[in-house]
């Protein structure tokens, strides 16, 4: 797949001069995420797209080595700008790992394995089995000073600090699989009713939390550094995530709804057959009168058969065989004069 990426402007620092004491300088980032593989289409093995957040979000970076152990440094996006709290020193060599989003519920740790740094273990402990967050982790870094969109390759985590302009391209891959929804309304029913979605929620009763262990092997060949991803020690219970919500409602057939997706841990036995979609909606007649509100419908999804990094699109059609409730506008045409 051709890479359709555009370099975006480097992020600004929370500090005023972009530097700190002891020859330390702010490290800015340009994040990219690997394209999802769409089930039913040709699998995408390469290709990154520039990450353009639609809301405030933070990236956590592990900048190794660290004297007191790895601690995630924050790269925060707010008010249309990236703000970095990560520092590097002149002519110092680093290996950089990371994840997104950085929040209390998603706070992994990284461990260099005892084999001269040829592999690293990134561990996500006790995270939700179903998540509205598209959790990603770094699979490579590139010096942003000499990288164009066609030169993004994974596997390299090395970076050397400099005194001039420190920024890197972060390459990220997905930790989970995902599902998104496309809604339509039956032809005859659409002549009588409009439906506006208020909320979409994905649920499973199979498990609530899971530990995910990612093993990364750096390389200089551009090969995938992900050696393994293990979903271990899941906790029993229920997991759910609200991934779309609107106070006024979104028209059922709106393409905007398809831009929302929800993620789930794919390699838990039975998870692909245990997911349910709970939809909350309002019903209007064709004159714009709201006749029902905060209705809910629960649909058990078919077997998604998705693995990590894959996305499934499910199409749902609303086409009831009768009207649950008549409106005043319906009564105007209830009787036919012969």
GROMACS .gro file of C-alpha atoms in nm:
model
  338
    1UNK     CA    1   0.000   0.000   0.000
    2UNK     CA    2   0.130   0.344  -0.087
    3UNK     CA    3   0.212   0.555   0.215
    4UNK     CA    4  -0.010   0.861   0.225
    5UNK     CA    5   0.166   1.059   0.497
    6UNK     CA    6   0.244   1.424   0.529
    7UNK     CA    7   0.495   1.561   0.774
    8UNK     CA    8   0.331   1.793   1.021
    9UNK     CA    9   0.494   2.077   1.202
   10UNK     CA   10   0.724   1.985   1.491
   11UNK     CA   11   0.568   2.016   1.832
   12UNK     CA   12   0.648   2.287   2.079
   13UNK     CA   13   0.789   2.244   2.425
   14UNK     CA   14   0.625   2.329   2.755
   15UNK     CA   15   0.944   2.522   2.830
   16UNK     CA   16   1.010   2.862   2.675
   17UNK     CA   17   1.351   2.798   2.522
   18UNK     CA   18   1.322   2.427   2.439
   19UNK     CA   19   1.622   2.339   2.655
   20UNK     CA   20   1.720   2.263   3.012
   21UNK     CA   21   2.034   2.261   3.220
   22UNK     CA   22   2.324   2.017   3.170
   23UNK     CA   23   2.308   2.037   2.789
   24UNK     CA   24   1.962   1.882   2.786
   25UNK     CA   25   1.724   1.969   2.505
   26UNK     CA   26   1.356   1.908   2.439
   27UNK     CA   27   1.277   1.608   2.223
   28UNK     CA   28   0.978   1.676   1.998
   29UNK     CA   29   0.782   1.413   1.807
   30UNK     CA   30   0.583   1.354   1.490
   31UNK     CA   31   0.360   1.048   1.551
   32UNK     CA   32   0.248   0.802   1.283
   33UNK     CA   33   0.030   0.494   1.321
   34UNK     CA   34   0.031   0.181   1.108
   35UNK     CA   35  -0.276   0.144   0.887
   36UNK     CA   36  -0.535  -0.105   1.008
   37UNK     CA   37  -0.579  -0.425   0.809
   38UNK     CA   38  -0.938  -0.432   0.687
   39UNK     CA   39  -1.085  -0.781   0.698
   40UNK     CA   40  -1.217  -0.883   0.360
   41UNK     CA   41  -0.963  -0.664   0.185
   42UNK     CA   42  -0.600  -0.711   0.088
   43UNK     CA   43  -0.392  -0.722   0.406
   44UNK     CA   44  -0.178  -0.417   0.471
   45UNK     CA   45   0.177  -0.517   0.560
   46UNK     CA   46   0.329  -0.171   0.541
   47UNK     CA   47   0.207   0.186   0.549
   48UNK     CA   48   0.180   0.457   0.811
   49UNK     CA   49  -0.050   0.757   0.833
   50UNK     CA   50   0.023   1.079   1.017
   51UNK     CA   51  -0.161   1.078   1.349
   52UNK     CA   52  -0.397   1.376   1.375
   53UNK     CA   53  -0.565   1.374   1.718
   54UNK     CA   54  -0.916   1.514   1.743
   55UNK     CA   55  -0.894   1.572   2.120
   56UNK     CA   56  -0.638   1.609   2.396
   57UNK     CA   57  -0.413   1.306   2.422
   58UNK     CA   58  -0.072   1.219   2.566
   59UNK     CA   59   0.211   0.992   2.449
   60UNK     CA   60   0.446   0.827   2.697
   61UNK     CA   61   0.813   0.786   2.599
   62UNK     CA   62   1.075   0.565   2.763
   63UNK     CA   63   1.415   0.716   2.685
   64UNK     CA   64   1.686   0.462   2.769
   65UNK     CA   65   1.925   0.449   2.942
   66UNK     CA   66   1.799   0.608   3.262
   67UNK     CA   67   1.997   0.602   3.584
   68UNK     CA   68   1.695   0.550   3.808
   69UNK     CA   69   1.505   0.312   3.582
   70UNK     CA   70   1.268   0.380   3.292
   71UNK     CA   71   1.001   0.642   3.359
   72UNK     CA   72   0.755   0.751   3.092
   73UNK     CA   73   0.804   1.111   2.978
   74UNK     CA   74   0.494   1.294   2.862
   75UNK     CA   75   0.431   1.428   2.511
   76UNK     CA   76   0.097   1.607   2.541
   77UNK     CA   77  -0.134   1.730   2.267
   78UNK     CA   78  -0.362   2.020   2.358
   79UNK     CA   79  -0.495   2.334   2.192
   80UNK     CA   80  -0.371   2.212   1.855
   81UNK     CA   81  -0.007   2.173   1.961
   82UNK     CA   82   0.222   1.900   2.090
   83UNK     CA   83   0.405   1.984   2.416
   84UNK     CA   84   0.705   1.774   2.516
   85UNK     CA   85   0.854   1.702   2.857
   86UNK     CA   86   1.111   1.460   2.713
   87UNK     CA   87   1.478   1.568   2.724
   88UNK     CA   88   1.793   1.440   2.555
   89UNK     CA   89   2.156   1.550   2.590
   90UNK     CA   90   2.412   1.644   2.326
   91UNK     CA   91   2.586   1.347   2.163
   92UNK     CA   92   2.420   1.095   2.398
   93UNK     CA   93   2.293   0.769   2.251
   94UNK     CA   94   1.942   0.649   2.338
   95UNK     CA   95   1.691   0.380   2.262
   96UNK     CA   96   1.339   0.516   2.266
   97UNK     CA   97   1.017   0.320   2.327
   98UNK     CA   98   0.667   0.438   2.403
   99UNK     CA   99   0.290   0.407   2.392
  100UNK     CA  100  -0.030   0.603   2.341
  101UNK     CA  101  -0.250   0.717   2.505
  102UNK     CA  102  -0.075   0.787   2.834
  103UNK     CA  103  -0.330   0.777   3.116
  104UNK     CA  104  -0.374   0.616   3.457
  105UNK     CA  105  -0.565   0.319   3.314
  106UNK     CA  106  -0.293   0.257   3.052
  107UNK     CA  107   0.049   0.282   3.218
  108UNK     CA  108   0.290   0.015   3.090
  109UNK     CA  109   0.645  -0.060   3.197
  110UNK     CA  110   0.949  -0.158   2.992
  111UNK     CA  111   1.226  -0.403   3.079
  112UNK     CA  112   1.549  -0.451   2.884
  113UNK     CA  113   1.607  -0.825   2.867
  114UNK     CA  114   1.939  -0.958   2.996
  115UNK     CA  115   2.092  -1.019   2.653
  116UNK     CA  116   2.279  -0.696   2.570
  117UNK     CA  117   1.966  -0.508   2.473
  118UNK     CA  118   1.870  -0.729   2.180
  119UNK     CA  119   1.512  -0.744   2.306
  120UNK     CA  120   1.282  -0.549   2.535
  121UNK     CA  121   0.959  -0.637   2.715
  122UNK     CA  122   0.676  -0.382   2.720
  123UNK     CA  123   0.407  -0.482   2.971
  124UNK     CA  124   0.054  -0.341   2.997
  125UNK     CA  125  -0.089  -0.454   3.331
  126UNK     CA  126  -0.460  -0.475   3.411
  127UNK     CA  127  -0.600  -0.288   3.112
  128UNK     CA  128  -0.962  -0.311   2.996
  129UNK     CA  129  -1.046  -0.596   2.761
  130UNK     CA  130  -1.276  -0.359   2.567
  131UNK     CA  131  -1.150  -0.006   2.517
  132UNK     CA  132  -1.259   0.311   2.341
  133UNK     CA  133  -0.888   0.399   2.327
  134UNK     CA  134  -0.692   0.274   2.027
  135UNK     CA  135  -0.390   0.170   2.236
  136UNK     CA  136  -0.068   0.184   2.033
  137UNK     CA  137   0.298   0.119   2.104
  138UNK     CA  138   0.617   0.240   1.935
  139UNK     CA  139   0.768   0.001   1.680
  140UNK     CA  140   1.045   0.232   1.563
  141UNK     CA  141   1.183   0.585   1.562
  142UNK     CA  142   1.337   0.793   1.286
  143UNK     CA  143   1.539   1.112   1.310
  144UNK     CA  144   1.294   1.375   1.188
  145UNK     CA  145   1.566   1.591   1.036
  146UNK     CA  146   1.637   1.351   0.752
  147UNK     CA  147   1.309   1.165   0.711
  148UNK     CA  148   1.036   1.214   0.454
  149UNK     CA  149   0.699   1.032   0.448
  150UNK     CA  150   0.832   0.770   0.208
  151UNK     CA  151   1.124   0.680   0.435
  152UNK     CA  152   0.943   0.552   0.743
  153UNK     CA  153   1.060   0.207   0.852
  154UNK     CA  154   1.008   0.017   1.171
  155UNK     CA  155   1.256  -0.173   1.388
  156UNK     CA  156   1.503   0.105   1.473
  157UNK     CA  157   1.479   0.255   1.821
  158UNK     CA  158   1.816   0.433   1.824
  159UNK     CA  159   1.852   0.812   1.853
  160UNK     CA  160   2.149   1.040   1.923
  161UNK     CA  161   2.081   1.375   2.092
  162UNK     CA  162   2.212   1.696   1.938
  163UNK     CA  163   2.235   2.062   2.031
  164UNK     CA  164   2.029   2.196   1.743
  165UNK     CA  165   1.692   2.044   1.660
  166UNK     CA  166   1.581   1.725   1.835
  167UNK     CA  167   1.269   1.570   1.692
  168UNK     CA  168   1.180   1.220   1.584
  169UNK     CA  169   0.914   1.037   1.387
  170UNK     CA  170   0.742   0.781   1.608
  171UNK     CA  171   0.609   0.472   1.432
  172UNK     CA  172   0.326   0.305   1.624
  173UNK     CA  173   0.132  -0.019   1.588
  174UNK     CA  174  -0.200  -0.126   1.741
  175UNK     CA  175  -0.222  -0.337   2.055
  176UNK     CA  176  -0.580  -0.452   1.995
  177UNK     CA  177  -0.819  -0.537   1.713
  178UNK     CA  178  -1.107  -0.299   1.642
  179UNK     CA  179  -1.461  -0.286   1.512
  180UNK     CA  180  -1.656   0.001   1.360
  181UNK     CA  181  -2.019   0.024   1.254
  182UNK     CA  182  -2.211   0.140   0.951
  183UNK     CA  183  -2.584   0.199   0.999
  184UNK     CA  184  -2.866   0.217   0.748
  185UNK     CA  185  -3.243   0.242   0.772
  186UNK     CA  186  -3.494   0.038   0.571
  187UNK     CA  187  -3.646   0.210   0.267
  188UNK     CA  188  -4.010   0.193   0.378
  189UNK     CA  189  -3.938   0.268   0.744
  190UNK     CA  190  -3.728   0.570   0.645
  191UNK     CA  191  -4.039   0.725   0.483
  192UNK     CA  192  -4.200   0.737   0.826
  193UNK     CA  193  -3.924   0.772   1.083
  194UNK     CA  194  -3.581   0.919   1.145
  195UNK     CA  195  -3.349   0.783   1.411
  196UNK     CA  196  -3.071   0.970   1.587
  197UNK     CA  197  -2.805   0.782   1.776
  198UNK     CA  198  -2.718   0.912   2.122
  199UNK     CA  199  -2.466   0.654   2.240
  200UNK     CA  200  -2.280   0.341   2.126
  201UNK     CA  201  -2.129   0.098   2.376
  202UNK     CA  202  -1.939  -0.227   2.321
  203UNK     CA  203  -1.962  -0.496   2.589
  204UNK     CA  204  -1.838  -0.842   2.677
  205UNK     CA  205  -1.912  -1.061   2.978
  206UNK     CA  206  -1.617  -1.286   2.905
  207UNK     CA  207  -1.344  -1.091   3.088
  208UNK     CA  208  -1.284  -0.751   3.243
  209UNK     CA  209  -0.906  -0.692   3.255
  210UNK     CA  210  -0.601  -0.842   3.085
  211UNK     CA  211  -0.222  -0.820   3.103
  212UNK     CA  212  -0.055  -0.774   2.765
  213UNK     CA  213   0.315  -0.848   2.718
  214UNK     CA  214   0.487  -0.721   2.403
  215UNK     CA  215   0.837  -0.845   2.316
  216UNK     CA  216   1.032  -0.611   2.087
  217UNK     CA  217   1.353  -0.697   1.902
  218UNK     CA  218   1.530  -0.392   1.753
  219UNK     CA  219   1.686  -0.434   1.410
  220UNK     CA  220   1.848  -0.232   1.133
  221UNK     CA  221   1.672  -0.400   0.841
  222UNK     CA  222   1.324  -0.248   0.868
  223UNK     CA  223   1.176  -0.581   0.981
  224UNK     CA  224   0.880  -0.591   1.219
  225UNK     CA  225   1.035  -0.572   1.570
  226UNK     CA  226   0.731  -0.732   1.736
  227UNK     CA  227   0.850  -1.078   1.838
  228UNK     CA  228   0.534  -1.168   2.028
  229UNK     CA  229   0.223  -1.020   2.188
  230UNK     CA  230   0.072  -1.228   2.470
  231UNK     CA  231  -0.265  -1.160   2.636
  232UNK     CA  232  -0.227  -1.319   2.980
  233UNK     CA  233  -0.398  -1.348   3.318
  234UNK     CA  234  -0.734  -1.204   3.220
  235UNK     CA  235  -0.976  -1.125   3.504
  236UNK     CA  236  -1.330  -1.261   3.485
  237UNK     CA  237  -1.616  -1.017   3.477
  238UNK     CA  238  -1.762  -0.762   3.237
  239UNK     CA  239  -1.584  -0.503   3.026
  240UNK     CA  240  -1.756  -0.223   2.840
  241UNK     CA  241  -1.664   0.100   2.666
  242UNK     CA  242  -1.869   0.393   2.540
  243UNK     CA  243  -1.704   0.493   2.212
  244UNK     CA  244  -1.964   0.732   2.070
  245UNK     CA  245  -2.185   0.981   2.251
  246UNK     CA  246  -2.390   1.281   2.139
  247UNK     CA  247  -2.622   1.502   2.343
  248UNK     CA  248  -2.829   1.604   2.040
  249UNK     CA  249  -2.803   1.276   1.847
  250UNK     CA  250  -2.645   1.188   1.514
  251UNK     CA  251  -2.861   1.089   1.218
  252UNK     CA  252  -2.849   0.711   1.184
  253UNK     CA  253  -2.715   0.706   0.830
  254UNK     CA  254  -2.450   0.973   0.891
  255UNK     CA  255  -2.104   0.886   0.763
  256UNK     CA  256  -1.963   1.056   1.075
  257UNK     CA  257  -2.065   0.754   1.282
  258UNK     CA  258  -1.829   0.533   1.079
  259UNK     CA  259  -1.533   0.739   1.200
  260UNK     CA  260  -1.582   0.595   1.550
  261UNK     CA  261  -1.442   0.256   1.642
  262UNK     CA  262  -1.398   0.046   1.954
  263UNK     CA  263  -1.109  -0.187   2.035
  264UNK     CA  264  -1.082  -0.524   2.209
  265UNK     CA  265  -0.814  -0.772   2.314
  266UNK     CA  266  -0.828  -1.019   2.025
  267UNK     CA  267  -0.653  -1.332   2.149
  268UNK     CA  268  -0.870  -1.410   2.450
  269UNK     CA  269  -1.048  -1.738   2.379
  270UNK     CA  270  -1.407  -1.670   2.274
  271UNK     CA  271  -1.380  -1.290   2.268
  272UNK     CA  272  -1.471  -1.264   1.899
  273UNK     CA  273  -1.804  -1.434   1.968
  274UNK     CA  274  -1.891  -1.256   2.293
  275UNK     CA  275  -1.915  -0.889   2.194
  276UNK     CA  276  -2.244  -0.699   2.207
  277UNK     CA  277  -2.331  -0.355   2.078
  278UNK     CA  278  -2.568  -0.146   2.293
  279UNK     CA  279  -2.722   0.145   2.100
  280UNK     CA  280  -2.910   0.433   2.258
  281UNK     CA  281  -3.127   0.638   2.024
  282UNK     CA  282  -3.419   0.877   1.977
  283UNK     CA  283  -3.702   0.832   1.726
  284UNK     CA  284  -3.853   1.118   1.522
  285UNK     CA  285  -4.139   1.135   1.277
  286UNK     CA  286  -4.075   1.291   0.937
  287UNK     CA  287  -4.193   1.632   1.060
  288UNK     CA  288  -3.917   1.640   1.319
  289UNK     CA  289  -4.126   1.556   1.624
  290UNK     CA  290  -3.945   1.344   1.881
  291UNK     CA  291  -4.179   1.059   1.969
  292UNK     CA  292  -3.946   0.828   2.164
  293UNK     CA  293  -3.620   0.902   2.343
  294UNK     CA  294  -3.337   0.715   2.512
  295UNK     CA  295  -3.443   0.384   2.360
  296UNK     CA  296  -3.188   0.103   2.376
  297UNK     CA  297  -3.118  -0.196   2.155
  298UNK     CA  298  -2.865  -0.472   2.225
  299UNK     CA  299  -2.718  -0.677   1.940
  300UNK     CA  300  -2.487  -0.974   1.984
  301UNK     CA  301  -2.226  -0.938   1.711
  302UNK     CA  302  -2.131  -1.221   1.474
  303UNK     CA  303  -1.792  -1.388   1.507
  304UNK     CA  304  -1.550  -1.109   1.415
  305UNK     CA  305  -1.249  -1.338   1.360
  306UNK     CA  306  -1.016  -1.040   1.405
  307UNK     CA  307  -0.657  -1.043   1.523
  308UNK     CA  308  -0.429  -0.765   1.647
  309UNK     CA  309  -0.410  -0.473   1.406
  310UNK     CA  310  -0.719  -0.580   1.210
  311UNK     CA  311  -1.041  -0.383   1.181
  312UNK     CA  312  -1.388  -0.522   1.107
  313UNK     CA  313  -1.675  -0.311   0.977
  314UNK     CA  314  -2.024  -0.431   1.075
  315UNK     CA  315  -2.331  -0.306   0.888
  316UNK     CA  316  -2.660  -0.284   1.079
  317UNK     CA  317  -2.995  -0.207   0.918
  318UNK     CA  318  -3.298  -0.077   1.109
  319UNK     CA  319  -3.608  -0.214   0.938
  320UNK     CA  320  -3.894  -0.298   1.182
  321UNK     CA  321  -4.214  -0.452   1.051
  322UNK     CA  322  -4.445  -0.224   1.253
  323UNK     CA  323  -4.454   0.117   1.421
  324UNK     CA  324  -4.413   0.096   1.796
  325UNK     CA  325  -4.586   0.428   1.851
  326UNK     CA  326  -4.787   0.663   1.628
  327UNK     CA  327  -4.724   1.037   1.624
  328UNK     CA  328  -4.975   1.315   1.563
  329UNK     CA  329  -4.840   1.344   1.209
  330UNK     CA  330  -4.922   0.975   1.152
  331UNK     CA  331  -5.279   1.029   1.270
  332UNK     CA  332  -5.326   1.302   1.007
  333UNK     CA  333  -5.302   1.031   0.742
  334UNK     CA  334  -5.444   0.737   0.935
  335UNK     CA  335  -5.772   0.724   0.738
  336UNK     CA  336  -5.806   0.712   0.360
  337UNK     CA  337  -6.116   0.870   0.196
  338UNK     CA  338  -6.255   0.648  -0.078
   0.00000   0.00000   0.00000
